[in-house]
Amino acid sequence: MENLERILSDHPFFHGVNQGFVALAAGCAKNARFESGDFIFHEGEAADQFYLVREGRVALQVAAPGRGAATFLTLGAGEVFGVNWLVPPYRWVYDAKALERCRLIAMDAKCLRGKCEADHSLGYDIMKRLMPVLIDRLHETRLQFLDLYGSHG
């Protein structure tokens, strides 16, 4: 079995993290695999995991009335998804679907929240790493919105 501390240390999200923090986070981690077409989670379900992509591609999707599922973001190796674990009521607001065979690290959200609460330095470091991800995704969404609605002027 692969060492989860090493795997986390090698993932871009954890690059440069204090090794003690990596060890704490590894206590909340497990390997997860999904085949092409598998749903990782669905909108409305409990957001009880945070995911790091090791291999494969994941589509984040929303249900568009009258159109079915619409992919708003596709993620690959080295990326993270599932930040709803941070904000009550801890529910998914979109679906995540494997586009091909995926190898992920699933971080138990309750465990990770507890460790962040117990060690505020760990919590602050994780928040500093998540904020750029959220800001980048907000910017990407803005650009998609401008592209979608700006080309019909």
PDB file of C-alpha atoms in Angstrom:
ATOM      1  CA  MET A   1       0.000   0.000   0.000  1.00  0.00           C
ATOM      2  CA  GLU A   2       1.267   3.431  -0.891  1.00  0.00           C
ATOM      3  CA  ASN A   3       2.185   5.775   1.928  1.00  0.00           C
ATOM      4  CA  LEU A   4      -0.522   8.447   2.128  1.00  0.00           C
ATOM      5  CA  GLU A   5       1.853  10.989   3.685  1.00  0.00           C
ATOM      6  CA  ARG A   6       4.168  10.693   0.680  1.00  0.00           C
ATOM      7  CA  ILE A   7       1.260  10.856  -1.758  1.00  0.00           C
ATOM      8  CA  LEU A   8      -0.092  13.993  -0.060  1.00  0.00           C
ATOM      9  CA  SER A   9       3.375  15.582   0.024  1.00  0.00           C
ATOM     10  CA  ASP A  10       3.717  14.940  -3.715  1.00  0.00           C
ATOM     11  CA  HIS A  11       0.329  16.467  -4.574  1.00  0.00           C
ATOM     12  CA  PRO A  12       0.543  20.143  -5.641  1.00  0.00           C
ATOM     13  CA  PHE A  13      -2.062  21.162  -3.050  1.00  0.00           C
ATOM     14  CA  PHE A  14       0.275  20.069  -0.241  1.00  0.00           C
ATOM     15  CA  HIS A  15       3.605  21.249  -1.742  1.00  0.00           C
ATOM     16  CA  GLY A  16       5.541  23.122   0.895  1.00  0.00           C
ATOM     17  CA  VAL A  17       3.239  22.179   3.761  1.00  0.00           C
ATOM     18  CA  ASN A  18       4.897  21.523   7.097  1.00  0.00           C
ATOM     19  CA  GLN A  19       5.487  17.744   7.296  1.00  0.00           C
ATOM     20  CA  GLY A  20       3.705  17.607  10.650  1.00  0.00           C
ATOM     21  CA  PHE A  21       0.599  19.074   8.977  1.00  0.00           C
ATOM     22  CA  VAL A  22       0.863  16.514   6.188  1.00  0.00           C
ATOM     23  CA  ALA A  23       0.972  13.737   8.789  1.00  0.00           C
ATOM     24  CA  LEU A  24      -2.151  15.163  10.486  1.00  0.00           C
ATOM     25  CA  ALA A  25      -3.988  15.430   7.151  1.00  0.00           C
ATOM     26  CA  ALA A  26      -2.929  11.906   6.149  1.00  0.00           C
ATOM     27  CA  GLY A  27      -4.868  10.625   9.148  1.00  0.00           C
ATOM     28  CA  CYS A  28      -8.025  11.829   7.363  1.00  0.00           C
ATOM     29  CA  ALA A  29      -7.077  10.486   3.913  1.00  0.00           C
ATOM     30  CA  LYS A  30      -7.851   7.354   1.932  1.00  0.00           C
ATOM     31  CA  ASN A  31      -7.400   6.239  -1.660  1.00  0.00           C
ATOM     32  CA  ALA A  32     -10.483   6.288  -3.871  1.00  0.00           C
ATOM     33  CA  ARG A  33     -11.043   4.979  -7.400  1.00  0.00           C
ATOM     34  CA  PHE A  34     -13.857   5.680  -9.827  1.00  0.00           C
ATOM     35  CA  GLU A  35     -14.487   4.279 -13.280  1.00  0.00           C
ATOM     36  CA  SER A  36     -15.494   6.334 -16.297  1.00  0.00           C
ATOM     37  CA  GLY A  37     -19.104   7.438 -15.906  1.00  0.00           C
ATOM     38  CA  ASP A  38     -19.232   6.894 -12.135  1.00  0.00           C
ATOM     39  CA  PHE A  39     -20.654   9.704 -10.044  1.00  0.00           C
ATOM     40  CA  ILE A  40     -18.392  10.704  -7.182  1.00  0.00           C
ATOM     41  CA  PHE A  41     -21.193  12.655  -5.538  1.00  0.00           C
ATOM     42  CA  HIS A  42     -24.545  14.262  -6.334  1.00  0.00           C
ATOM     43  CA  GLU A  43     -26.004  17.676  -5.620  1.00  0.00           C
ATOM     44  CA  GLY A  44     -27.829  17.746  -2.280  1.00  0.00           C
ATOM     45  CA  GLU A  45     -25.851  14.920  -0.670  1.00  0.00           C
ATOM     46  CA  ALA A  46     -23.710  15.470   2.422  1.00  0.00           C
ATOM     47  CA  ALA A  47     -20.368  17.079   1.551  1.00  0.00           C
ATOM     48  CA  ASP A  48     -18.383  14.668   3.663  1.00  0.00           C
ATOM     49  CA  GLN A  49     -15.202  14.465   1.553  1.00  0.00           C
ATOM     50  CA  PHE A  50     -12.603  16.755   0.019  1.00  0.00           C
ATOM     51  CA  TYR A  51     -10.864  15.340  -3.071  1.00  0.00           C
ATOM     52  CA  LEU A  52      -7.372  15.550  -4.543  1.00  0.00           C
ATOM     53  CA  VAL A  53      -7.045  14.263  -8.105  1.00  0.00           C
ATOM     54  CA  ARG A  54      -4.071  11.958  -8.674  1.00  0.00           C
ATOM     55  CA  GLU A  55      -5.035  10.588 -12.108  1.00  0.00           C
ATOM     56  CA  GLY A  56      -7.934  10.956 -14.508  1.00  0.00           C
ATOM     57  CA  ARG A  57     -10.437  13.692 -15.264  1.00  0.00           C
ATOM     58  CA  VAL A  58     -13.487  14.770 -13.263  1.00  0.00           C
ATOM     59  CA  ALA A  59     -16.411  16.862 -14.531  1.00  0.00           C
ATOM     60  CA  LEU A  60     -18.215  19.185 -12.155  1.00  0.00           C
ATOM     61  CA  GLN A  61     -21.792  19.516 -13.374  1.00  0.00           C
ATOM     62  CA  VAL A  62     -25.024  21.333 -12.611  1.00  0.00           C
ATOM     63  CA  ALA A  63     -28.509  20.367 -13.706  1.00  0.00           C
ATOM     64  CA  ALA A  64     -29.783  22.847 -16.280  1.00  0.00           C
ATOM     65  CA  PRO A  65     -33.584  22.848 -16.458  1.00  0.00           C
ATOM     66  CA  GLY A  66     -34.682  21.478 -19.816  1.00  0.00           C
ATOM     67  CA  ARG A  67     -31.087  20.713 -20.835  1.00  0.00           C
ATOM     68  CA  GLY A  68     -29.864  18.019 -18.457  1.00  0.00           C
ATOM     69  CA  ALA A  69     -26.393  18.117 -16.929  1.00  0.00           C
ATOM     70  CA  ALA A  70     -24.040  20.917 -17.924  1.00  0.00           C
ATOM     71  CA  THR A  71     -20.323  20.646 -17.161  1.00  0.00           C
ATOM     72  CA  PHE A  72     -18.986  23.883 -15.745  1.00  0.00           C
ATOM     73  CA  LEU A  73     -15.463  22.683 -14.941  1.00  0.00           C
ATOM     74  CA  THR A  74     -13.232  19.759 -15.845  1.00  0.00           C
ATOM     75  CA  LEU A  75     -10.375  18.889 -13.500  1.00  0.00           C
ATOM     76  CA  GLY A  76      -7.325  16.682 -13.848  1.00  0.00           C
ATOM     77  CA  ALA A  77      -4.276  15.407 -12.005  1.00  0.00           C
ATOM     78  CA  GLY A  78      -2.921  17.794  -9.390  1.00  0.00           C
ATOM     79  CA  GLU A  79      -6.211  19.596  -8.832  1.00  0.00           C
ATOM     80  CA  VAL A  80      -8.693  19.566  -5.938  1.00  0.00           C
ATOM     81  CA  PHE A  81     -12.469  19.714  -5.671  1.00  0.00           C
ATOM     82  CA  GLY A  82     -15.215  19.496  -3.105  1.00  0.00           C
ATOM     83  CA  VAL A  83     -14.692  22.584  -0.950  1.00  0.00           C
ATOM     84  CA  ASN A  84     -18.279  22.447   0.333  1.00  0.00           C
ATOM     85  CA  TRP A  85     -16.887  20.513   3.310  1.00  0.00           C
ATOM     86  CA  LEU A  86     -15.879  23.895   4.758  1.00  0.00           C
ATOM     87  CA  VAL A  87     -19.239  25.673   4.809  1.00  0.00           C
ATOM     88  CA  PRO A  88     -22.366  24.599   6.701  1.00  0.00           C
ATOM     89  CA  PRO A  89     -24.729  22.955   5.960  1.00  0.00           C
ATOM     90  CA  TYR A  90     -22.005  20.815   4.259  1.00  0.00           C
ATOM     91  CA  ARG A  91     -24.019  19.821   1.170  1.00  0.00           C
ATOM     92  CA  TRP A  92     -22.942  19.463  -2.440  1.00  0.00           C
ATOM     93  CA  VAL A  93     -24.350  22.116  -4.767  1.00  0.00           C
ATOM     94  CA  TYR A  94     -23.271  20.292  -7.944  1.00  0.00           C
ATOM     95  CA  ASP A  95     -22.473  16.773  -9.187  1.00  0.00           C
ATOM     96  CA  ALA A  96     -18.998  15.323  -9.726  1.00  0.00           C
ATOM     97  CA  LYS A  97     -18.566  12.646 -12.379  1.00  0.00           C
ATOM     98  CA  ALA A  98     -15.515  10.655 -13.466  1.00  0.00           C
ATOM     99  CA  LEU A  99     -14.872  11.183 -17.184  1.00  0.00           C
ATOM    100  CA  GLU A 100     -12.322   8.360 -17.216  1.00  0.00           C
ATOM    101  CA  ARG A 101     -10.824   6.034 -14.643  1.00  0.00           C
ATOM    102  CA  CYS A 102      -9.817   8.251 -11.716  1.00  0.00           C
ATOM    103  CA  ARG A 103      -7.507   7.808  -8.778  1.00  0.00           C
ATOM    104  CA  LEU A 104      -8.283  10.275  -6.021  1.00  0.00           C
ATOM    105  CA  ILE A 105      -7.387  10.947  -2.435  1.00  0.00           C
ATOM    106  CA  ALA A 106     -10.581  11.372  -0.428  1.00  0.00           C
ATOM    107  CA  MET A 107     -10.128  13.447   2.707  1.00  0.00           C
ATOM    108  CA  ASP A 108     -12.732  12.802   5.417  1.00  0.00           C
ATOM    109  CA  ALA A 109     -14.285  16.240   5.935  1.00  0.00           C
ATOM    110  CA  LYS A 110     -15.353  15.828   9.555  1.00  0.00           C
ATOM    111  CA  CYS A 111     -11.892  14.536  10.454  1.00  0.00           C
ATOM    112  CA  LEU A 112     -10.167  17.371   8.582  1.00  0.00           C
ATOM    113  CA  ARG A 113     -12.447  20.047  10.093  1.00  0.00           C
ATOM    114  CA  GLY A 114     -11.710  18.650  13.544  1.00  0.00           C
ATOM    115  CA  LYS A 115      -7.957  18.731  12.981  1.00  0.00           C
ATOM    116  CA  CYS A 116      -8.135  22.269  11.593  1.00  0.00           C
ATOM    117  CA  GLU A 117     -10.192  23.376  14.601  1.00  0.00           C
ATOM    118  CA  ALA A 118      -7.766  21.742  17.035  1.00  0.00           C
ATOM    119  CA  ASP A 119      -4.700  23.209  15.278  1.00  0.00           C
ATOM    120  CA  HIS A 120      -5.498  26.669  13.945  1.00  0.00           C
ATOM    121  CA  SER A 121      -2.132  26.871  12.188  1.00  0.00           C
ATOM    122  CA  LEU A 122      -3.096  23.825  10.119  1.00  0.00           C
ATOM    123  CA  GLY A 123      -6.534  25.327   9.472  1.00  0.00           C
ATOM    124  CA  TYR A 124      -5.005  28.631   8.366  1.00  0.00           C
ATOM    125  CA  ASP A 125      -2.546  26.883   6.045  1.00  0.00           C
ATOM    126  CA  ILE A 126      -5.360  24.870   4.426  1.00  0.00           C
ATOM    127  CA  MET A 127      -7.480  28.012   4.024  1.00  0.00           C
ATOM    128  CA  LYS A 128      -4.542  29.856   2.402  1.00  0.00           C
ATOM    129  CA  ARG A 129      -4.263  26.999  -0.082  1.00  0.00           C
ATOM    130  CA  LEU A 130      -7.993  26.796  -0.795  1.00  0.00           C
ATOM    131  CA  MET A 131      -8.623  30.516  -1.313  1.00  0.00           C
ATOM    132  CA  PRO A 132      -6.593  30.762  -4.561  1.00  0.00           C
ATOM    133  CA  VAL A 133      -8.474  27.713  -5.873  1.00  0.00           C
ATOM    134  CA  LEU A 134     -11.803  29.378  -5.104  1.00  0.00           C
ATOM    135  CA  ILE A 135     -10.743  32.719  -6.579  1.00  0.00           C
ATOM    136  CA  ASP A 136      -9.466  31.027  -9.772  1.00  0.00           C
ATOM    137  CA  ARG A 137     -12.737  29.113 -10.137  1.00  0.00           C
ATOM    138  CA  LEU A 138     -14.769  32.263  -9.603  1.00  0.00           C
ATOM    139  CA  HIS A 139     -12.704  33.972 -12.304  1.00  0.00           C
ATOM    140  CA  GLU A 140     -13.153  31.007 -14.680  1.00  0.00           C
ATOM    141  CA  THR A 141     -16.910  31.091 -14.087  1.00  0.00           C
ATOM    142  CA  ARG A 142     -16.966  34.828 -14.780  1.00  0.00           C
ATOM    143  CA  LEU A 143     -15.130  34.293 -18.083  1.00  0.00           C
ATOM    144  CA  GLN A 144     -17.550  31.522 -19.065  1.00  0.00           C
ATOM    145  CA  PHE A 145     -20.464  33.791 -18.217  1.00  0.00           C
ATOM    146  CA  LEU A 146     -19.009  36.621 -20.335  1.00  0.00           C
ATOM    147  CA  ASP A 147     -18.387  34.214 -23.211  1.00  0.00           C
ATOM    148  CA  LEU A 148     -21.872  32.743 -22.976  1.00  0.00           C
ATOM    149  CA  TYR A 149     -23.714  36.050 -22.830  1.00  0.00           C
ATOM    150  CA  GLY A 150     -21.236  38.466 -24.425  1.00  0.00           C
ATOM    151  CA  SER A 151     -21.142  36.885 -27.878  1.00  0.00           C
ATOM    152  CA  HIS A 152     -24.810  37.640 -28.596  1.00  0.00           C
ATOM    153  CA  GLY A 153     -24.453  41.448 -28.356  1.00  0.00           C
TER     154      GLY A 153
END
